[in-house]
Coordinates of C-alpha atoms in Angstrom, one line a residue:
M1 CA -10.9 49.5 -5.8
H2 CA -7.7 51.4 -4.2
S3 CA -5.3 50.2 -7.1
M4 CA -8.4 51.4 -10.0
L5 CA -8.4 54.9 -8.2
G6 CA -5.0 54.9 -7.7
L7 CA -3.9 53.9 -11.6
A8 CA -7.2 57.1 -12.0
A9 CA -5.5 59.4 -10.0
T10 CA -2.3 59.4 -11.8
H11 CA -3.9 59.2 -14.9
L12 CA -5.4 62.5 -14.1
S13 CA -2.7 64.2 -12.4
A14 CA -1.0 63.5 -16.1
I15 CA -3.5 64.7 -18.4
T16 CA -4.8 67.4 -16.3
N17 CA -3.1 70.9 -14.4
V18 CA -4.4 68.8 -11.5
D19 CA -1.7 67.4 -8.8
Y20 CA -3.4 64.1 -7.1
S21 CA -0.1 62.3 -6.5
E22 CA -0.8 62.2 -3.0
A23 CA -4.2 60.4 -3.9
A24 CA -2.4 58.3 -6.2
L25 CA 0.0 56.7 -3.9
S26 CA -2.4 57.1 -0.9
H27 CA -4.2 54.5 -3.2
R28 CA -0.9 52.5 -4.8
L29 CA -0.7 51.9 -0.9
R30 CA -4.3 50.6 -0.1
A31 CA -3.7 48.2 -3.2
I32 CA -0.5 47.0 -2.7
Q33 CA -1.4 46.6 1.9
G34 CA -4.8 44.7 0.1
F35 CA -3.1 42.6 -2.4
N36 CA 0.0 41.2 0.0
K37 CA -3.1 40.1 2.3
A38 CA -5.4 39.2 -1.0
L39 CA -2.0 37.1 -1.7
S40 CA -1.6 35.1 1.7
K41 CA -4.1 32.4 1.0
K42 CA -5.0 30.8 -1.8
P43 CA -8.0 32.3 -3.9
E44 CA -11.1 29.4 -3.9
K45 CA -13.4 30.7 -6.5
E46 CA -12.9 32.4 -10.0
P47 CA -13.5 35.8 -9.5
D48 CA -10.6 36.1 -6.6
G49 CA -8.1 34.9 -9.1
D50 CA -10.4 38.4 -11.4
A51 CA -9.8 40.4 -8.9
L52 CA -5.8 39.7 -8.4
L53 CA -5.3 40.1 -11.5
A54 CA -7.2 43.3 -12.2
T55 CA -5.1 45.0 -8.8
M56 CA -2.0 43.4 -10.6
Y57 CA -2.7 45.2 -14.0
S58 CA -3.6 48.0 -12.4
L59 CA -0.9 48.9 -10.6
T60 CA 1.6 47.6 -13.7
F61 CA -0.8 50.6 -15.8
Q62 CA 0.0 53.2 -12.9
S63 CA 3.2 53.1 -12.4
A64 CA 4.2 53.0 -16.1
F65 CA 2.5 56.8 -16.0
M66 CA 4.7 57.5 -12.6
S67 CA 8.1 59.3 -13.3
N68 CA 11.2 57.6 -12.6
S69 CA 9.8 54.2 -12.4
L70 CA 10.7 52.0 -15.0
M71 CA 12.6 49.5 -12.5
E72 CA 9.0 49.2 -10.8
F73 CA 7.2 48.7 -14.0
L74 CA 9.2 46.2 -15.1
V75 CA 8.5 44.4 -11.7
M76 CA 5.6 44.7 -11.6
V77 CA 5.0 43.2 -15.4
R78 CA 7.2 40.2 -14.0
G79 CA 4.9 40.2 -11.7
C80 CA 2.0 39.8 -14.0
V81 CA 3.7 37.2 -15.0
M82 CA 3.8 35.2 -11.7
L83 CA 0.2 35.5 -10.9
S84 CA -0.9 34.4 -14.1
G85 CA 1.7 31.2 -14.2
Q86 CA 0.1 30.7 -10.8
L87 CA -3.5 30.9 -11.7
L88 CA -3.3 29.2 -14.8
G89 CA -1.2 26.3 -12.5
Q90 CA -5.0 26.2 -10.4
S91 CA -7.1 26.0 -13.8
S92 CA -10.5 27.4 -13.3
I93 CA -9.8 30.3 -10.0
A94 CA -9.6 33.0 -13.1
F95 CA -11.2 33.5 -16.5
F96 CA -8.9 36.3 -17.6
V97 CA -5.3 34.7 -17.3
I98 CA -3.5 34.5 -20.5
D99 CA -0.8 31.9 -20.7
W100 CA 2.4 31.8 -22.0
Y101 CA 1.7 31.0 -26.0
S102 CA -1.7 33.1 -25.8
H103 CA -0.1 36.2 -27.3
L104 CA 2.1 34.5 -30.1
R105 CA -1.3 32.5 -31.0
Y106 CA -2.9 36.4 -31.0
M107 CA 0.1 38.4 -33.2
E108 CA 1.5 35.1 -35.0
P109 CA -1.0 35.6 -37.8
R110 CA -0.8 39.6 -37.3
L111 CA 3.2 39.1 -38.3
D112 CA 3.0 37.6 -42.3
N113 CA 4.0 39.5 -45.1
L114 CA 5.5 42.8 -42.5
P115 CA 6.8 45.4 -44.2
F116 CA 10.8 45.5 -45.5
V117 CA 12.3 47.5 -42.4
D118 CA 15.9 48.8 -42.9
V119 CA 18.3 47.7 -40.5
S120 CA 20.8 50.5 -40.8
L121 CA 17.4 52.0 -38.2
A122 CA 16.8 48.8 -36.4
E123 CA 20.4 48.6 -35.5
G124 CA 20.5 52.5 -34.6
A125 CA 17.5 51.9 -31.9
E126 CA 19.3 48.3 -30.7
I127 CA 21.8 50.7 -29.7
S128 CA 20.2 53.6 -28.0
L129 CA 17.9 51.3 -26.1

């Protein structure tokens, strides 16, 4: 719950003129503390794994809204991958686990017959990154 409240507060700060950053960080801290406590024991039922994943995704999306948080966002994305892999290995502990190939299976048919991309634009994007 704290991860969702933190995400909501961060989002409201981004789209309104009201600063909810103190509440957002307070909820984020409580979410991370609870998440760490939950990780210290093995999830036993499907809702446990789903709650872990929901918390991880909420914290990840919140970091995307926070300023100067690219590194934290990348660390959180890595955490999502690691947690999904761990839960996948425990089969049927989480309903929403995304395996390594589910994104590819979803996207592959959508990548057929794409329009031509100007190579110079792609090279310019690569240089800017």
